[in-house]
mmCIF file of C-alpha atoms in Angstrom:
data_model
loop_
_atom_site.group_PDB
_atom_site.id
_atom_site.type_symbol
_atom_site.label_atom_id
_atom_site.label_comp_id
_atom_site.label_asym_id
_atom_site.label_seq_id
_atom_site.Cartn_x
_atom_site.Cartn_y
_atom_site.Cartn_z
ATOM 1 C CA MET A 25 -99.639 220.548 63.225
ATOM 2 C CA PRO A 26 -96.086 221.601 63.089
ATOM 3 C CA ALA A 27 -93.658 218.772 62.643
ATOM 4 C CA CYS A 28 -91.711 217.559 65.768
ATOM 5 C CA SER A 29 -88.220 218.459 64.959
ATOM 6 C CA GLU A 30 -86.993 214.868 66.063
ATOM 7 C CA CYS A 31 -89.672 213.646 62.778
ATOM 8 C CA LEU A 32 -87.841 215.303 60.516
ATOM 9 C CA HIS A 33 -84.261 214.961 62.387
ATOM 10 C CA ALA A 34 -84.995 211.786 61.209
ATOM 11 C CA ARG A 35 -86.490 212.212 57.852
ATOM 12 C CA HIS A 36 -82.814 213.525 57.003
ATOM 13 C CA LEU A 37 -80.729 211.526 59.264
ATOM 14 C CA ALA A 38 -81.782 208.192 58.141
ATOM 15 C CA SER A 39 -80.042 208.151 54.833
ATOM 16 C CA SER A 40 -76.215 208.071 54.253
ATOM 17 C CA ARG A 41 -75.962 209.490 50.962
ATOM 18 C CA ALA A 42 -76.861 213.120 51.779
ATOM 19 C CA SER A 43 -75.443 215.911 49.385
ATOM 20 C CA SER A 44 -74.600 218.970 49.841
ATOM 21 C CA SER A 45 -76.913 219.610 47.443
ATOM 22 C CA LYS A 46 -80.294 220.018 47.229
ATOM 23 C CA ARG A 47 -83.481 219.843 45.493
ATOM 24 C CA SER A 48 -86.477 218.319 44.371
ATOM 25 C CA LEU A 49 -88.075 218.059 40.644
ATOM 26 C CA CYS A 50 -90.829 216.022 41.363
ATOM 27 C CA SER A 51 -93.534 218.415 40.360
ATOM 28 C CA SER A 52 -97.629 219.040 42.243
ATOM 29 C CA SER A 53 -100.975 219.866 41.126
ATOM 30 C CA ARG A 54 -101.275 222.734 43.197
ATOM 31 C CA SER A 55 -97.343 224.188 43.098
ATOM 32 C CA SER A 56 -95.299 224.927 40.135
ATOM 33 C CA LYS A 57 -92.194 222.828 40.619
ATOM 34 C CA PRO A 58 -90.142 226.506 40.771
ATOM 35 C CA GLN A 59 -91.960 226.534 44.182
ATOM 36 C CA LEU A 60 -91.735 223.137 45.034
ATOM 37 C CA ALA A 61 -88.174 223.202 44.884
ATOM 38 C CA LYS A 62 -87.621 226.503 46.486
ATOM 39 C CA GLN A 63 -89.949 224.777 49.657
ATOM 40 C CA LEU A 64 -87.951 221.550 49.398
ATOM 41 C CA GLN A 65 -84.739 223.022 49.590
ATOM 42 C CA SER A 66 -85.819 225.361 52.113
ATOM 43 C CA ARG A 67 -86.833 222.448 54.364
ATOM 44 C CA ALA A 68 -83.516 220.843 53.644
ATOM 45 C CA ASP A 69 -81.322 223.491 54.151
ATOM 46 C CA ARG A 70 -82.632 224.696 57.456
ATOM 47 C CA LEU A 71 -81.752 220.625 58.263
ATOM 48 C CA GLN A 72 -78.700 220.216 57.034
ATOM 49 C CA GLN A 73 -77.099 220.364 60.470
ATOM 50 C CA HIS A 74 -78.037 217.705 61.155
ATOM 51 C CA ALA A 75 -77.601 215.225 57.467
ATOM 52 C CA ALA A 76 -74.535 213.308 58.686
ATOM 53 C CA ALA A 77 -74.772 210.784 61.749
ATOM 54 C CA SER A 78 -71.432 210.520 64.140
ATOM 55 C CA SER A 79 -70.081 206.784 64.147
ATOM 56 C CA SER A 80 -69.304 205.250 67.420
ATOM 57 C CA SER A 81 -66.429 203.430 68.536
ATOM 58 C CA SER A 82 -69.628 200.762 70.045
ATOM 59 C CA SER A 83 -71.336 200.555 67.033
ATOM 60 C CA SER A 84 -70.882 199.055 63.601
ATOM 61 C CA SER A 85 -72.687 200.972 60.372
ATOM 62 C CA SER A 86 -73.725 197.880 58.359
ATOM 63 C CA ALA A 87 -74.240 193.915 59.180
ATOM 64 C CA VAL A 88 -71.896 191.607 57.406
ATOM 65 C CA ALA A 89 -72.505 191.149 53.773
ATOM 66 C CA ALA A 90 -73.108 187.515 54.215
ATOM 67 C CA SER A 91 -74.979 187.225 57.265
ATOM 68 C CA PRO A 92 -78.720 186.762 56.677
ATOM 69 C CA PHE A 93 -79.520 189.151 59.531
ATOM 70 C CA SER A 94 -79.771 192.389 58.349
ATOM 71 C CA ILE A 95 -79.760 193.613 62.495
ATOM 72 C CA ASP A 96 -77.127 192.258 65.026
ATOM 73 C CA ILE A 97 -77.133 193.481 68.740
ATOM 74 C CA GLN A 98 -74.785 192.439 70.874
ATOM 75 C CA GLY A 99 -74.333 193.777 74.741
ATOM 76 C CA LEU A 100 -76.360 196.862 74.177
ATOM 77 C CA GLN A 101 -76.271 199.214 77.122
ATOM 78 C CA LEU A 102 -77.725 202.528 77.310
ATOM 79 C CA SER A 103 -78.586 205.266 79.516
ATOM 80 C CA LEU A 104 -80.624 208.383 79.484
ATOM 81 C CA GLY A 105 -80.808 211.896 81.519
ATOM 82 C CA PRO A 106 -78.757 214.752 83.183
ATOM 83 C CA ASP A 107 -75.284 213.986 84.676
ATOM 84 C CA GLY A 108 -75.318 212.598 87.659
ATOM 85 C CA ASN A 109 -78.553 211.649 87.081
ATOM 86 C CA LYS A 110 -78.663 208.884 84.335
ATOM 87 C CA ARG A 111 -81.433 205.793 84.462
ATOM 88 C CA ARG A 112 -80.074 202.829 82.873
ATOM 89 C CA ILE A 113 -82.983 202.360 80.254
ATOM 90 C CA LEU A 114 -81.160 199.322 78.410
ATOM 91 C CA LYS A 115 -79.316 196.632 80.061
ATOM 92 C CA SER A 116 -76.979 194.329 77.530
ATOM 93 C CA CYS A 117 -79.352 194.151 74.922
ATOM 94 C CA ASP A 118 -79.407 191.317 71.934
ATOM 95 C CA LEU A 119 -81.116 191.236 69.087
ATOM 96 C CA LYS A 120 -80.955 189.209 65.990
ATOM 97 C CA VAL A 121 -83.406 190.318 62.987
ATOM 98 C CA GLN A 122 -83.624 188.224 59.863
ATOM 99 C CA ARG A 123 -82.768 190.225 56.595
ATOM 100 C CA GLY A 124 -86.015 190.645 54.461
ATOM 101 C CA SER A 125 -88.407 190.193 56.994
ATOM 102 C CA LEU A 126 -91.225 192.137 59.299
ATOM 103 C CA HIS A 127 -90.316 191.710 62.942
ATOM 104 C CA MET A 128 -92.043 192.942 65.269
ATOM 105 C CA LEU A 129 -91.290 194.477 68.819
ATOM 106 C CA LEU A 130 -93.505 194.085 72.071
ATOM 107 C CA GLY A 131 -93.142 194.904 75.400
ATOM 108 C CA PRO A 132 -95.002 196.866 78.327
ATOM 109 C CA ASN A 133 -94.493 200.524 78.464
ATOM 110 C CA GLY A 134 -90.781 202.133 79.458
ATOM 111 C CA CYS A 135 -88.729 198.502 78.518
ATOM 112 C CA GLY A 136 -87.211 200.407 76.266
ATOM 113 C CA LYS A 137 -88.592 199.071 73.050
ATOM 114 C CA SER A 138 -88.702 203.061 71.328
ATOM 115 C CA THR A 139 -85.138 203.577 72.772
ATOM 116 C CA LEU A 140 -83.650 201.335 70.619
ATOM 117 C CA LEU A 141 -85.539 202.280 67.084
ATOM 118 C CA ARG A 142 -83.908 204.997 67.768
ATOM 119 C CA VAL A 143 -81.039 203.511 68.631
ATOM 120 C CA LEU A 144 -81.216 201.421 65.010
ATOM 121 C CA GLY A 145 -82.404 204.933 63.887
ATOM 122 C CA GLY A 146 -79.254 206.683 64.586
ATOM 123 C CA LEU A 147 -80.732 208.815 67.223
ATOM 124 C CA LEU A 148 -79.985 207.704 69.966
ATOM 125 C CA TYR A 149 -75.592 206.592 70.707
ATOM 126 C CA PRO A 150 -75.012 203.287 72.901
ATOM 127 C CA ASP A 151 -72.912 203.574 75.699
ATOM 128 C CA SER A 152 -71.506 200.449 74.839
ATOM 129 C CA GLY A 153 -71.822 196.958 72.946
ATOM 130 C CA LEU A 154 -72.682 196.067 69.382
ATOM 131 C CA VAL A 155 -74.552 197.597 66.762
ATOM 132 C CA GLN A 156 -74.646 196.158 63.378
ATOM 133 C CA THR A 157 -77.477 197.061 61.071
ATOM 134 C CA ASP A 158 -78.010 196.897 56.455
ATOM 135 C CA GLU A 159 -78.276 201.059 56.089
ATOM 136 C CA PRO A 160 -79.836 202.908 54.631
ATOM 137 C CA SER A 161 -82.446 203.044 57.020
ATOM 138 C CA GLY A 162 -86.022 205.421 57.253
ATOM 139 C CA PHE A 163 -87.611 206.185 60.164
ATOM 140 C CA VAL A 164 -91.627 206.425 60.587
ATOM 141 C CA PHE A 165 -93.030 207.580 63.438
ATOM 142 C CA GLN A 166 -96.363 206.663 65.234
ATOM 143 C CA ASN A 167 -98.455 210.637 64.628
ATOM 144 C CA PRO A 168 -98.286 211.376 60.959
ATOM 145 C CA ASP A 169 -99.125 214.859 61.209
ATOM 146 C CA HIS A 170 -95.571 215.258 62.891
ATOM 147 C CA GLN A 171 -94.292 213.739 60.142
ATOM 148 C CA VAL A 172 -95.853 214.410 56.510
ATOM 149 C CA VAL A 173 -95.539 218.036 56.106
ATOM 150 C CA MET A 174 -95.235 219.131 52.649
ATOM 151 C CA PRO A 175 -99.138 220.554 50.632
ATOM 152 C CA THR A 176 -99.463 217.601 48.385
ATOM 153 C CA VAL A 177 -98.880 213.210 48.618
ATOM 154 C CA ALA A 178 -96.429 214.026 45.488
ATOM 155 C CA ALA A 179 -94.396 216.452 47.026
ATOM 156 C CA ASP A 180 -93.998 215.047 50.508
ATOM 157 C CA VAL A 181 -93.319 211.662 49.206
ATOM 158 C CA ALA A 182 -90.110 213.928 47.467
ATOM 159 C CA PHE A 183 -89.005 215.420 50.617
ATOM 160 C CA GLY A 184 -86.279 213.793 51.237
ATOM 161 C CA LEU A 185 -85.257 213.391 47.190
ATOM 162 C CA GLY A 186 -84.496 216.771 47.624
ATOM 163 C CA ARG A 187 -80.870 216.798 49.163
ATOM 164 C CA TYR A 188 -79.581 214.891 45.885
ATOM 165 C CA VAL A 189 -79.586 216.090 42.701
ATOM 166 C CA LEU A 190 -81.483 214.493 40.776
ATOM 167 C CA PRO A 191 -83.385 214.632 37.094
ATOM 168 C CA GLU A 192 -86.814 214.657 37.170
ATOM 169 C CA GLN A 193 -87.599 212.028 35.964
ATOM 170 C CA GLN A 194 -86.567 209.654 38.591
ATOM 171 C CA VAL A 195 -87.661 211.531 41.286
ATOM 172 C CA ARG A 196 -90.935 211.696 39.623
ATOM 173 C CA ASP A 197 -89.863 207.521 39.237
ATOM 174 C CA ALA A 198 -88.469 206.954 42.902
ATOM 175 C CA VAL A 199 -91.912 208.525 44.315
ATOM 176 C CA GLU A 200 -94.812 207.011 41.755
ATOM 177 C CA VAL A 201 -93.060 203.359 42.706
ATOM 178 C CA ALA A 202 -92.959 204.434 46.610
ATOM 179 C CA LEU A 203 -96.343 205.528 46.159
ATOM 180 C CA GLN A 204 -97.109 202.087 44.366
ATOM 181 C CA LEU A 205 -95.832 200.020 47.027
ATOM 182 C CA VAL A 206 -98.167 201.376 49.867
ATOM 183 C CA ASN A 207 -101.479 201.169 47.373
ATOM 184 C CA MET A 208 -101.323 204.960 47.706
ATOM 185 C CA GLN A 209 -100.514 205.850 43.963
ATOM 186 C CA GLN A 210 -104.097 206.972 43.057
ATOM 187 C CA PHE A 211 -103.571 209.863 46.068
ATOM 188 C CA MET A 212 -100.111 211.034 44.444
ATOM 189 C CA HIS A 213 -102.093 214.972 43.660
ATOM 190 C CA ARG A 214 -104.127 214.590 46.618
ATOM 191 C CA ALA A 215 -103.657 217.084 49.860
ATOM 192 C CA THR A 216 -102.352 215.910 51.964
ATOM 193 C CA HIS A 217 -104.912 217.151 54.786
ATOM 194 C CA THR A 218 -107.710 215.969 52.675
ATOM 195 C CA LEU A 219 -106.018 212.111 53.452
ATOM 196 C CA SER A 220 -107.226 209.910 56.873
ATOM 197 C CA GLY A 221 -104.970 208.683 58.903
ATOM 198 C CA GLY A 222 -103.607 205.458 58.089
ATOM 199 C CA GLN A 223 -103.781 207.095 54.107
ATOM 200 C CA ARG A 224 -101.430 209.620 56.022
ATOM 201 C CA GLN A 225 -99.373 207.072 57.519
ATOM 202 C CA ARG A 226 -98.716 204.808 54.500
ATOM 203 C CA VAL A 227 -97.993 208.406 52.680
ATOM 204 C CA ALA A 228 -94.806 208.588 55.485
ATOM 205 C CA ILE A 229 -94.243 205.645 54.836
ATOM 206 C CA ALA A 230 -93.686 206.356 50.964
ATOM 207 C CA GLY A 231 -91.336 208.830 52.044
ATOM 208 C CA ALA A 232 -89.188 206.470 53.621
ATOM 209 C CA LEU A 233 -89.157 203.910 51.415
ATOM 210 C CA ALA A 234 -88.252 207.084 47.556
ATOM 211 C CA GLU A 235 -84.760 206.800 49.067
ATOM 212 C CA ASP A 236 -84.528 202.823 48.609
ATOM 213 C CA PRO A 237 -84.194 202.141 52.521
ATOM 214 C CA LYS A 238 -82.745 198.995 53.768
ATOM 215 C CA LEU A 239 -84.047 199.140 56.853
ATOM 216 C CA LEU A 240 -87.391 200.863 58.090
ATOM 217 C CA LEU A 241 -87.575 202.003 61.864
ATOM 218 C CA LEU A 242 -91.494 202.023 62.783
ATOM 219 C CA ASP A 243 -92.205 203.221 65.984
ATOM 220 C CA GLU A 244 -96.001 202.452 67.247
ATOM 221 C CA LEU A 245 -97.769 203.347 63.842
ATOM 222 C CA THR A 246 -100.673 201.862 64.694
ATOM 223 C CA THR A 247 -101.349 204.315 67.834
ATOM 224 C CA PHE A 248 -103.742 207.103 66.331
ATOM 225 C CA LEU A 249 -105.638 205.240 63.498
ATOM 226 C CA ASP A 250 -108.917 203.170 63.774
ATOM 227 C CA VAL A 251 -108.961 199.786 62.653
ATOM 228 C CA GLU A 252 -109.971 199.922 58.916
ATOM 229 C CA ASP A 253 -106.600 202.505 58.585
ATOM 230 C CA GLN A 254 -104.422 200.116 61.082
ATOM 231 C CA PHE A 255 -105.010 196.911 58.893
ATOM 232 C CA GLY A 256 -104.384 199.130 55.208
ATOM 233 C CA VAL A 257 -100.789 200.246 57.144
ATOM 234 C CA LEU A 258 -99.992 196.545 58.559
ATOM 235 C CA GLU A 259 -100.549 195.315 54.666
ATOM 236 C CA ALA A 260 -98.679 197.757 53.619
ATOM 237 C CA VAL A 261 -95.404 196.659 54.901
ATOM 238 C CA ARG A 262 -95.851 193.416 55.296
ATOM 239 C CA ALA A 263 -96.372 193.710 50.981
ATOM 240 C CA VAL A 264 -93.242 195.884 50.931
ATOM 241 C CA THR A 265 -90.738 193.449 53.092
ATOM 242 C CA HIS A 266 -92.498 190.464 50.859
ATOM 243 C CA ALA A 267 -92.561 191.647 47.621
ATOM 244 C CA ARG A 268 -88.630 193.545 48.233
ATOM 245 C CA ARG A 269 -87.026 191.004 50.296
ATOM 246 C CA ASP A 270 -84.262 192.626 50.462
ATOM 247 C CA VAL A 271 -86.059 195.386 53.137
ATOM 248 C CA THR A 272 -86.577 194.728 56.569
ATOM 249 C CA ALA A 273 -88.928 196.265 58.575
ATOM 250 C CA VAL A 274 -89.055 196.196 62.856
ATOM 251 C CA TRP A 275 -92.143 197.372 64.115
ATOM 252 C CA VAL A 276 -92.585 198.411 67.572
ATOM 253 C CA THR A 277 -96.534 197.468 69.072
ATOM 254 C CA HIS A 278 -98.538 196.784 71.746
ATOM 255 C CA ARG A 279 -101.244 195.627 70.416
ATOM 256 C CA PHE A 280 -100.988 192.102 70.292
ATOM 257 C CA GLU A 281 -103.704 191.376 66.996
ATOM 258 C CA GLU A 282 -100.920 192.848 65.272
ATOM 259 C CA LEU A 283 -98.690 189.406 65.656
ATOM 260 C CA ALA A 284 -100.908 187.992 62.541
ATOM 261 C CA TYR A 285 -98.647 190.116 59.970
ATOM 262 C CA ALA A 286 -95.154 189.226 61.670
ATOM 263 C CA ASP A 287 -93.024 187.200 60.352
ATOM 264 C CA ALA A 288 -91.182 186.559 63.417
ATOM 265 C CA ALA A 289 -91.321 189.468 67.145
ATOM 266 C CA SER A 290 -89.095 189.549 70.335
ATOM 267 C CA TYR A 291 -90.427 190.482 73.259
ATOM 268 C CA MET A 292 -88.808 193.461 75.836
ATOM 269 C CA GLU A 293 -88.697 193.833 79.428
ATOM 270 C CA ASP A 294 -86.396 195.863 81.540
ATOM 271 C CA GLY A 295 -84.183 197.357 79.003
ATOM 272 C CA ARG A 296 -83.806 193.470 77.394
ATOM 273 C CA VAL A 297 -85.017 191.054 74.381
ATOM 274 C CA VAL A 298 -86.033 188.182 76.910
ATOM 275 C CA PHE A 299 -87.512 186.549 74.232
ATOM 276 C CA THR A 300 -87.615 186.239 69.906
ATOM 277 C CA GLY A 301 -89.575 183.303 68.241
ATOM 278 C CA SER A 302 -92.776 183.107 65.546
ATOM 279 C CA PRO A 303 -95.587 184.882 65.678
ATOM 280 C CA ASP A 304 -97.391 181.607 67.283
ATOM 281 C CA GLN A 305 -94.452 180.953 69.321
ATOM 282 C CA MET A 306 -94.998 185.023 70.953
ATOM 283 C CA LYS A 307 -99.128 184.237 71.561
ATOM 284 C CA ALA A 308 -98.168 181.182 73.661
ATOM 285 C CA ARG A 309 -95.864 182.815 75.231
ATOM 286 C CA LEU A 310 -97.894 186.102 76.003
ATOM 287 C CA ARG A 311 -101.051 183.491 76.878
ATOM 288 C CA ALA A 312 -98.775 182.138 79.675
ATOM 289 C CA MET A 313 -98.114 185.672 80.895
ATOM 290 C CA GLY A 314 -101.714 185.683 81.028
ATOM 291 C CA ALA A 315 -101.807 188.099 78.860
ATOM 292 C CA ASN A 316 -105.539 189.039 77.738
ATOM 293 C CA GLY A 317 -106.779 189.266 73.754
ATOM 294 C CA ILE A 318 -104.699 187.025 72.224
ATOM 295 C CA SER A 319 -106.553 184.678 69.604
#
């Protein structure tokens, strides 16, 4: 299945360290180094036009260093649609996310969760309000088939590093560390088409981690996964934030059972964050709202 343009855009937009020289030196078991480097450079060249995100007067690109928050959003407003028929999607939205946490974002369909995530990732720009985030960020979408685009695991994790002039050993080290963080190191030389959905999703996460992000933006990663893969991906993300206390993950979900893996959670309604609290506090609020399936 071909990768969607937004997914590829996000993989290159996420890092603020883009370079005009692009190559990958990571080899794979099925492609020679020159062939792999050529593949990566070709893909990166085609996406170069998306590599730099312009700054917005209504948003700030990084949080204050002394702040305990990886994300600080105040009064965020965003409308989408054709001119003359725009619809307000985010309405005076406020949110603070503690650095080094796994923060879940819940709410009904159409409430603005994924739109908010795209603002945080620089894929959309707000009409007004303040957005402060740690940088760089890595974006992972719900369908791994749209994001895992290379023939082998090692090649895919090295995909984003193809934009930097890096020694081969440095690329190898980055790939190995990223795969270890998601417990996929034993699959380094496997063909990506042989992996399960959950394994492919973890490869996508490793690809984001290889570029050393401070903020992981994760959009309903378990939508297409079975239960075993679902919790394997959750455990991998939680392990990353707990092992690397400078990495924050924002996880958009509609599955209440996933709250067990969160450090904190927020609930959205009609374009606003209406509640933020601990997982237990969120479960209590959901029960009070009459939600089913809350254990």
